[in-house]
Coordinates of C-alpha atoms in Angstrom, one line a residue:
M703 CA -25.1 -10.7 -28.8
A704 CA -21.5 -10.1 -28.8
Q705 CA -19.9 -6.6 -28.3
N706 CA -17.7 -4.9 -29.7
Y707 CA -14.5 -2.6 -27.5
D708 CA -11.5 -1.3 -28.3
V709 CA -10.0 -1.7 -24.8
V710 CA -12.0 -4.7 -22.1
I711 CA -10.4 -4.2 -18.7
L712 CA -10.7 -7.4 -16.2
G713 CA -11.1 -5.7 -12.6
G714 CA -12.2 -2.1 -11.3
G715 CA -10.2 -1.6 -8.7
T716 CA -7.9 1.7 -8.9
G717 CA -5.8 0.2 -11.2
G718 CA -8.5 -0.6 -13.7
Y719 CA -10.8 2.1 -13.2
V720 CA -8.4 4.6 -13.8
A721 CA -6.6 3.0 -17.0
A722 CA -10.7 3.1 -17.9
I723 CA -10.6 6.7 -17.6
R724 CA -7.7 7.3 -19.6
S725 CA -9.1 5.0 -22.2
A726 CA -12.4 6.8 -22.5
Q727 CA -10.4 10.2 -22.8
L728 CA -8.4 9.0 -25.7
G729 CA -11.4 8.1 -27.5
L730 CA -11.7 4.4 -27.3
K731 CA -14.6 2.2 -26.6
T732 CA -14.1 0.9 -23.2
A733 CA -15.3 -1.9 -21.0
I734 CA -14.6 -2.6 -17.2
V735 CA -15.7 -6.5 -16.0
E736 CA -15.8 -6.2 -12.0
K737 CA -17.2 -9.2 -9.8
G738 CA -17.7 -6.8 -7.0
N739 CA -17.7 -3.5 -6.2
L740 CA -15.6 -0.6 -8.7
G741 CA -12.9 0.7 -6.3
G742 CA -11.4 -2.5 -5.6
T743 CA -9.4 -3.4 -2.8
C744 CA -8.1 0.0 -1.9
L745 CA -10.9 1.4 -1.8
H746 CA -13.0 -0.9 -0.3
K747 CA -10.3 -3.9 1.8
G748 CA -7.4 -1.8 1.8
C749 CA -5.9 2.1 1.5
I750 CA -9.3 4.1 2.2
P751 CA -10.7 2.1 4.9
S752 CA -7.8 1.3 7.0
K753 CA -6.6 5.0 6.8
A754 CA -9.8 6.0 8.3
L755 CA -9.4 4.1 11.3
L756 CA -6.1 4.9 11.4
R757 CA -7.5 8.7 11.4
S758 CA -10.0 7.7 14.1
A759 CA -7.1 6.1 16.1
E760 CA -5.2 8.7 16.3
V761 CA -8.1 11.1 17.4
Y762 CA -8.7 8.7 20.2
A763 CA -5.5 8.4 21.6
T764 CA -4.5 12.1 21.0
T765 CA -7.7 13.3 22.8
K766 CA -6.9 10.5 26.0
N767 CA -3.3 10.6 26.2
H768 CA -2.3 14.0 25.1
A769 CA -5.2 16.9 25.2
A770 CA -4.2 18.1 28.6
D771 CA -0.7 18.9 26.6
F772 CA -2.7 21.2 24.6
G773 CA -4.6 23.0 27.9
V774 CA -7.4 21.0 26.3
N775 CA -9.7 19.3 29.5
T776 CA -11.6 17.1 28.1
G777 CA -13.0 14.8 31.3
E778 CA -13.2 11.1 30.4
V779 CA -12.9 9.9 27.0
S780 CA -14.5 6.7 25.5
L781 CA -14.6 5.2 22.1
D782 CA -17.7 3.8 20.4
F783 CA -16.4 1.6 17.9
S784 CA -19.3 1.4 15.7
R785 CA -19.5 5.0 15.1
V786 CA -15.5 4.3 13.9
Q787 CA -17.3 1.5 11.5
Q788 CA -19.9 3.7 10.6
R789 CA -17.4 6.7 9.8
K790 CA -15.2 4.1 7.9
Q791 CA -17.7 3.1 5.8
G792 CA -19.5 6.4 4.7
I793 CA -16.4 7.6 3.7
V794 CA -16.1 4.3 1.2
D795 CA -20.0 5.0 0.5
Q796 CA -18.7 8.3 -0.8
L797 CA -15.6 7.4 -3.0
H798 CA -17.8 4.7 -4.1
A799 CA -20.4 6.9 -6.0
G800 CA -17.7 9.4 -7.2
V801 CA -16.2 6.5 -9.0
Q802 CA -19.4 5.3 -10.6
G803 CA -20.3 8.9 -11.6
L804 CA -16.9 8.6 -13.4
M805 CA -18.0 5.5 -15.4
K806 CA -20.7 7.2 -16.3
K807 CA -19.0 10.4 -17.3
G808 CA -17.0 8.6 -19.5
K809 CA -19.3 6.6 -21.1
I810 CA -17.7 3.2 -20.2
D811 CA -19.5 0.4 -19.8
V812 CA -19.8 -1.6 -16.8
Y813 CA -20.2 -5.6 -16.3
E814 CA -21.1 -6.9 -13.4
G815 CA -19.8 -10.4 -13.2
I816 CA -16.6 -13.1 -13.7
G817 CA -14.4 -12.1 -17.2
R818 CA -12.8 -15.1 -18.4
I819 CA -10.3 -14.8 -21.4
L820 CA -11.3 -17.3 -24.0
G821 CA -9.2 -18.8 -26.6
P822 CA -9.0 -18.2 -30.6
S823 CA -12.9 -18.1 -31.7
I824 CA -15.0 -17.3 -34.6
F825 CA -15.0 -13.8 -33.0
S826 CA -11.1 -13.6 -33.0
P827 CA -8.5 -15.2 -34.6
S828 CA -6.1 -14.7 -31.3
P829 CA -7.4 -15.3 -27.4
G830 CA -9.0 -12.4 -26.0
T831 CA -12.6 -12.5 -26.5
I832 CA -13.9 -12.1 -22.7
S833 CA -17.0 -14.1 -21.6
V834 CA -18.8 -12.8 -18.8
E835 CA -20.7 -14.8 -16.0
M836 CA -23.1 -12.3 -15.0
N837 CA -23.8 -11.5 -11.3
N838 CA -27.5 -11.4 -11.9
G839 CA -27.0 -14.8 -13.2
E840 CA -28.5 -13.5 -16.9
E841 CA -27.0 -14.8 -19.6
N842 CA -23.1 -15.0 -20.3
E843 CA -22.2 -11.6 -22.2
M844 CA -19.4 -12.1 -24.7
L845 CA -17.2 -9.1 -25.6
I846 CA -15.2 -9.0 -28.3
P847 CA -12.3 -6.6 -27.5
N848 CA -9.0 -5.5 -29.7
N849 CA -7.1 -5.1 -26.4
V850 CA -7.5 -6.5 -22.8
I851 CA -6.0 -5.2 -19.8
I852 CA -5.5 -7.8 -16.9
A853 CA -6.2 -5.6 -13.3
T854 CA -7.4 -8.7 -11.0
G855 CA -5.7 -7.5 -8.3
S856 CA -4.2 -9.1 -5.0
R857 CA -5.9 -11.1 -2.5
P858 CA -4.3 -11.5 1.5
R859 CA -1.9 -14.8 1.9
T860 CA -1.7 -16.7 4.5
L861 CA 1.3 -19.1 5.7
P862 CA 0.4 -23.0 4.8
G863 CA -1.3 -24.5 7.9
L864 CA -2.3 -21.1 9.1
E865 CA -5.8 -21.2 8.0
I866 CA -8.1 -17.9 8.2
D867 CA -11.3 -18.8 10.1
G868 CA -12.4 -15.0 10.5
E869 CA -12.9 -15.5 14.3
F870 CA -9.7 -16.5 15.7
V871 CA -7.2 -16.0 12.9
M872 CA -8.1 -12.9 10.5
S873 CA -6.8 -11.2 7.7
S874 CA -6.6 -8.0 7.2
D875 CA -10.1 -7.9 4.9
E876 CA -11.6 -9.5 8.4
A877 CA -10.6 -7.4 10.6
L878 CA -11.6 -4.0 8.7
A879 CA -15.0 -5.5 9.2
M880 CA -14.2 -6.4 13.1
S881 CA -17.9 -5.2 15.1
E882 CA -16.2 -4.8 18.1
L883 CA -12.2 -4.7 18.9
P884 CA -10.6 -7.4 21.0
K885 CA -8.8 -6.5 24.1
S886 CA -5.6 -8.2 23.0
I887 CA -4.3 -9.3 19.2
L888 CA -1.0 -11.2 17.7
I889 CA 0.3 -9.9 14.3
V890 CA 2.2 -12.3 12.2
G891 CA 4.3 -9.9 10.1
G892 CA 5.7 -6.9 10.7
G893 CA 5.4 -5.3 7.1
V894 CA 4.0 -2.4 6.3
I895 CA 0.0 -3.3 6.6
G896 CA 1.5 -5.3 9.9
I897 CA 2.7 -2.0 11.3
E898 CA -0.2 -0.2 10.4
W899 CA -2.5 -2.3 12.1
A900 CA -0.2 -2.4 15.2
S901 CA -0.5 1.1 15.2
M902 CA -3.9 1.6 15.1
L903 CA -4.6 -1.1 17.5
N904 CA -2.8 0.0 20.1
D905 CA -3.9 3.7 19.7
F906 CA -7.5 2.1 20.2
G907 CA -5.9 0.3 23.2
V908 CA -5.5 -3.0 22.0
D909 CA -2.5 -4.8 23.8
V910 CA -0.6 -5.7 20.5
T911 CA 2.1 -8.2 20.2
V912 CA 3.9 -8.4 16.5
L913 CA 5.8 -11.5 15.3
E914 CA 8.2 -10.8 12.5
Y915 CA 10.8 -13.0 10.7
A916 CA 13.3 -11.0 9.7
D917 CA 15.5 -9.4 12.2
R918 CA 13.8 -5.8 12.0
I919 CA 10.2 -5.0 11.0
I920 CA 9.7 -3.0 8.6
P921 CA 12.4 -5.0 6.7
T922 CA 12.2 -3.6 3.2
E923 CA 12.9 -0.1 4.4
D924 CA 16.4 1.7 5.4
K925 CA 17.2 0.1 8.6
D926 CA 17.3 4.0 10.6
I927 CA 13.8 4.1 9.7
S928 CA 13.1 0.5 11.1
K929 CA 15.3 1.2 14.1
E930 CA 13.3 4.4 14.7
M931 CA 9.9 2.7 13.7
Q932 CA 10.3 -0.5 16.6
K933 CA 11.9 2.3 19.2
L934 CA 8.5 4.4 19.1
L935 CA 6.1 1.8 18.9
K936 CA 7.6 0.2 21.9
K937 CA 7.3 3.3 23.7
K938 CA 4.0 3.6 23.2
G939 CA 3.5 -0.1 24.7
I940 CA 3.6 -2.3 21.4
N941 CA 5.3 -5.4 22.1
F942 CA 7.9 -7.1 19.1
A943 CA 9.4 -10.8 18.5
T944 CA 11.8 -10.2 15.5
S945 CA 14.0 -13.0 14.0
A946 CA 10.3 -15.1 14.6
K947 CA 9.5 -18.1 12.7
V948 CA 5.8 -18.7 13.8
L949 CA 5.2 -22.4 13.5
P950 CA 1.5 -22.9 12.3
E951 CA 0.8 -26.6 13.4
T952 CA 1.2 -24.6 16.9
V953 CA -1.8 -22.7 16.7
E954 CA -4.6 -23.4 19.7
K955 CA -7.7 -22.0 19.7
G956 CA -10.5 -21.7 23.1
D957 CA -11.8 -20.2 25.7
G958 CA -12.1 -16.8 23.6
Q959 CA -8.4 -17.3 23.1
V960 CA -5.6 -18.2 20.3
S961 CA -2.2 -19.0 21.0
I962 CA 1.1 -19.8 18.5
Q963 CA 4.6 -20.8 19.4
A964 CA 7.5 -19.3 17.5
E965 CA 10.8 -20.4 17.4
I966 CA 13.3 -17.4 18.2
N967 CA 17.1 -18.2 18.7
G968 CA 16.7 -21.8 18.5
S969 CA 13.8 -22.2 21.3
N970 CA 9.9 -22.0 21.0
E971 CA 8.5 -19.3 22.7
S972 CA 4.4 -19.2 23.0
F973 CA 2.3 -16.0 22.4
T974 CA -1.3 -16.1 23.1
A975 CA -4.6 -13.4 22.6
D976 CA -7.8 -13.0 21.7
K977 CA -7.4 -12.3 18.0
M978 CA -4.4 -12.9 15.4
L979 CA -3.9 -10.9 12.1
V980 CA -2.4 -12.7 9.5
S981 CA -0.2 -10.1 7.6
V982 CA 2.5 -11.9 5.5
G983 CA 2.0 -10.2 1.8
R984 CA -0.4 -10.4 -0.6
Q985 CA -0.8 -12.9 -3.6
A986 CA -2.0 -11.9 -7.3
N987 CA -5.9 -12.9 -8.3
V988 CA -4.5 -15.0 -11.3
E989 CA -6.6 -17.8 -11.0
N990 CA -9.9 -18.8 -12.8
I991 CA -9.8 -15.6 -15.5
G992 CA -8.9 -17.6 -18.2
I993 CA -4.9 -17.5 -18.3
E994 CA -4.7 -20.9 -19.4
N995 CA -6.0 -20.2 -22.7
T996 CA -3.4 -17.9 -23.6
D997 CA 0.5 -17.8 -23.9
I998 CA 0.6 -15.8 -20.7
L999 CA 3.8 -16.4 -18.7
V1000 CA 3.2 -16.6 -14.9
E1001 CA 6.2 -17.0 -13.0
N1002 CA 6.1 -17.1 -8.9
G1003 CA 2.2 -16.3 -8.9
F1004 CA 2.3 -13.0 -10.9
I1005 CA 1.9 -12.5 -14.7
Q1006 CA 5.1 -11.4 -16.6
V1007 CA 5.1 -8.4 -18.3
K1008 CA 7.4 -6.1 -20.5
N1009 CA 7.8 -2.7 -19.5
T1010 CA 4.7 -1.3 -21.9
F1011 CA 2.8 -4.1 -19.3
Q1012 CA 2.4 -6.2 -22.8
T1013 CA 2.4 -10.3 -22.0
K1014 CA 3.4 -12.7 -24.0
E1015 CA 0.4 -11.9 -26.2
S1016 CA 0.7 -8.2 -27.3
H1017 CA -2.9 -7.4 -27.4
I1018 CA -3.5 -8.6 -23.5
Y1019 CA -1.6 -6.2 -21.0
A1020 CA -1.6 -6.7 -17.3
I1021 CA -1.0 -3.8 -14.5
G1022 CA -1.0 -3.4 -10.8
D1023 CA -1.0 -6.1 -8.0
V1024 CA -1.4 -9.0 -10.7
I1025 CA 2.5 -8.4 -12.2
G1026 CA 4.2 -8.0 -8.3
G1027 CA 6.3 -5.3 -8.0
L1028 CA 5.6 -2.4 -5.4
Q1029 CA 1.5 -3.5 -5.2
L1030 CA 0.8 0.1 -4.8
A1031 CA -2.3 1.6 -5.8
H1032 CA -0.8 4.9 -6.8
V1033 CA 1.7 3.0 -9.0
A1034 CA -1.4 0.2 -10.6
S1035 CA -2.9 3.7 -11.5
H1036 CA 0.6 5.0 -13.4
E1037 CA 0.7 1.3 -14.8
G1038 CA -2.5 1.8 -16.2
I1039 CA -2.0 5.2 -18.0
T1040 CA 0.8 3.8 -19.4
A1041 CA -1.0 0.9 -20.6
V1042 CA -3.6 2.4 -22.3
E1043 CA -1.3 5.0 -24.0
H1044 CA 1.1 2.4 -25.5
I1045 CA -2.4 1.0 -26.7
K1046 CA -3.5 4.0 -28.5
G1047 CA -0.1 4.0 -30.2
N1048 CA 1.9 7.1 -28.2
A1049 CA 5.1 6.5 -26.6
P1050 CA 4.6 6.5 -22.9
H1051 CA 7.7 6.7 -20.6
A1052 CA 8.6 3.3 -18.3
I1053 CA 8.0 3.8 -15.2
D1054 CA 11.1 4.1 -12.8
Y1055 CA 10.0 2.3 -9.7
D1056 CA 12.7 3.9 -7.9
L1057 CA 11.0 7.3 -8.1
V1058 CA 7.8 5.7 -6.6
S1059 CA 7.0 7.0 -2.8
R1060 CA 6.2 4.4 -0.7
C1061 CA 4.3 5.4 2.4
I1062 CA 3.5 3.7 6.0
Y1063 CA 0.3 5.6 7.9
S1064 CA 1.2 4.1 11.2
N1065 CA 1.6 6.7 14.1
P1066 CA 4.3 7.9 13.7
E1067 CA 4.3 7.6 10.0
A1068 CA 6.9 6.8 7.8
A1069 CA 7.7 7.2 4.0
S1070 CA 10.4 6.8 1.4
V1071 CA 11.7 7.0 -2.3
G1072 CA 14.4 5.8 -3.8
I1073 CA 17.1 3.2 -2.4
T1074 CA 18.4 2.3 1.1
E1075 CA 21.7 3.1 2.6
D1076 CA 22.6 -0.4 2.3
Q1077 CA 21.2 -0.6 -1.1
A1078 CA 23.2 2.2 -2.4
K1079 CA 26.3 0.5 -0.8
E1080 CA 25.8 -2.7 -2.4
Q1081 CA 25.2 -0.8 -5.9
G1082 CA 29.0 0.4 -5.1
Y1083 CA 28.1 4.1 -4.5
D1084 CA 30.3 5.8 -2.4
V1085 CA 27.6 7.4 -0.2
K1086 CA 26.9 10.3 2.1
T1087 CA 23.8 11.0 4.1
G1088 CA 21.9 13.9 6.0
K1089 CA 19.7 13.6 8.8
F1090 CA 17.7 16.1 10.7
S1091 CA 15.0 15.5 13.6
F1092 CA 11.8 16.7 14.0
K1093 CA 12.8 17.9 17.5
A1094 CA 14.4 21.1 15.9
I1095 CA 11.4 22.0 14.1
G1096 CA 9.3 24.7 15.3
K1097 CA 6.1 23.6 13.5
A1098 CA 6.4 19.8 15.3
L1099 CA 7.2 21.2 18.7
V1100 CA 3.7 23.4 18.0
Y1101 CA 1.7 19.9 16.9
G1102 CA 3.1 17.9 19.8
E1103 CA 4.8 15.2 17.6
S1104 CA 8.6 15.7 17.1
D1105 CA 9.6 12.4 17.1
G1106 CA 11.7 11.0 13.7
F1107 CA 13.9 12.4 11.7
V1108 CA 14.3 12.8 7.0
K1109 CA 17.5 11.4 6.2
I1110 CA 18.8 11.8 2.6
I1111 CA 21.1 9.8 0.5
A1112 CA 23.6 10.8 -1.7
D1113 CA 25.9 9.6 -4.1
K1114 CA 29.4 11.4 -3.2
E1115 CA 31.2 11.5 -6.4
T1116 CA 28.0 13.2 -8.8
N1117 CA 26.1 14.9 -5.6
D1118 CA 22.9 12.8 -7.0
I1119 CA 20.5 12.0 -4.4
L1120 CA 19.9 8.1 -4.2
G1121 CA 16.9 8.0 -2.0
V1122 CA 15.2 9.9 0.9
H1123 CA 13.8 8.1 4.2
M1124 CA 11.3 9.8 6.3
I1125 CA 9.8 8.6 9.5
G1126 CA 7.4 11.6 11.7
P1127 CA 4.3 13.6 11.4
H1128 CA 2.9 14.1 8.0
V1129 CA 5.6 13.0 6.0
T1130 CA 3.4 10.8 3.9
D1131 CA 2.4 14.2 2.5
M1132 CA 5.6 15.2 2.6
I1133 CA 7.4 12.8 0.7
S1134 CA 6.0 14.1 -2.7
E1135 CA 8.9 16.8 -2.6
A1136 CA 11.9 14.3 -2.4
G1137 CA 9.9 12.4 -4.9
L1138 CA 9.9 15.2 -7.3
A1139 CA 13.6 16.3 -6.7
M1140 CA 14.4 12.7 -7.5
V1141 CA 12.4 13.2 -10.8
L1142 CA 14.1 16.5 -12.0
D1143 CA 17.6 15.0 -10.9
A1144 CA 18.0 17.2 -8.2
T1145 CA 20.7 17.4 -5.9
P1146 CA 20.9 18.1 -2.0
W1147 CA 22.3 21.9 -3.0
E1148 CA 19.1 22.6 -4.9
I1149 CA 17.0 21.1 -1.9
A1150 CA 18.5 23.0 0.4
D1151 CA 18.4 26.5 -1.7
T1152 CA 14.7 26.3 -2.0
I1153 CA 13.6 28.1 0.4
H1154 CA 11.4 26.3 2.7
P1155 CA 8.3 28.6 4.4
H1156 CA 8.7 28.8 8.3
P1157 CA 6.7 27.5 10.6
T1158 CA 6.2 24.4 8.6
L1159 CA 7.2 20.6 9.0
S1160 CA 8.8 21.4 5.3
E1161 CA 11.3 22.9 7.0
V1162 CA 13.2 19.4 7.6
M1163 CA 13.6 18.4 4.1
G1164 CA 16.1 22.1 3.8
E1165 CA 17.7 21.0 6.9
A1166 CA 18.2 17.4 6.0
A1167 CA 19.5 18.6 2.8
L1168 CA 22.1 21.3 4.5
A1169 CA 23.3 18.4 6.7
V1170 CA 24.5 16.4 3.5
D1171 CA 27.1 18.7 3.4
G1172 CA 27.2 19.0 7.0
K1173 CA 25.7 22.5 6.8
A1174 CA 23.0 22.1 8.9
I1175 CA 21.6 25.5 10.4
H1176 CA 20.0 24.5 13.6
S1177 CA 21.3 21.3 14.7

């Protein structure tokens, strides 16, 4: 028997389940169709498990290499990677149970299976009826929604000819499930995910080499951040090859190792390790959900939407990784909320993606909001910048983590902040101050005039803001 809903959401990841909660809060009868576990990639194969591993790696490396700096004698330090994985899974399981509880609290129906959009039928004159192929093998469920939100997320992308086999060549999905650490690894791709894995595995004691196609790692970040990140990670022992065009046809596997060649400055160089991690971005999950039964437009593998997140079918919305853009969990959540508010007939503010904070959870961490210095100049701004090092911040010295800096970019004419870029201790927790400042259209003077408590890491923001006009106190 067909079930009627105000909103049916395809995908129970971060964007999907947050949209469902807001939908229920607004009094809309809501259902989620999810073929895997609620929480999606972020909770089970991305944000949470990878950060749990990063934390274990940080504790291990700090204890092994720096405990004596704090006057702590530890003796021989060893790693039990099975316990690391158990801790990671315990965190995931706890959060998964929490999401399930939120679905019950909101009286949100959850269908475990694969949902597909059907064309016009006796149930609906326009595309949107959902057929759910249930995981338990029971008869398909038919859902008749007034509105549909596609939140099917993404999966790791690979290079043509460089296939994931799970043994020698892995994506982040397989890497998260490793039962033991390799002695060495090649990481193809020096973007955000690649750098997080490089940092983590290096802290665990793995010999890491990063191959990046661009002329610098994390190429979407400000050049000063890229340069500092590579310098600090190289100091820790990570090897880098930039401007490296990996040649998939040269892959060789055997004797417990994998090798590949990369073209660098016109000549081929060979690289060998126990494992290879391919980290070259993510592709949207647009297949097998019935898009062909609609007028929805897909370009370059991503669903096209308006700023209300409506597709060409006005009653079908799409959010999160499946529409491209920043592909961040917190972005998907806000896109989901915006879409539901529009369905309800409210007038939500359009998301300004330049005001979204971006984080890299490596060791050291990096975070940014707004545009880079190069982007500002390309857009015609006459810029002024302020940079302040953590080495002059007392709390950073107390922590034993004084590498890095905060950089603020402002418009000389209006004094508006155009971007804030950070690298150093706990900057992923600090970036929200910069994000709020930009939302409120603050100037560097207003940040500097905010009294930052001493001693805290946040003092670096006040000093960087003063530095924009050459007034930093401790430089």
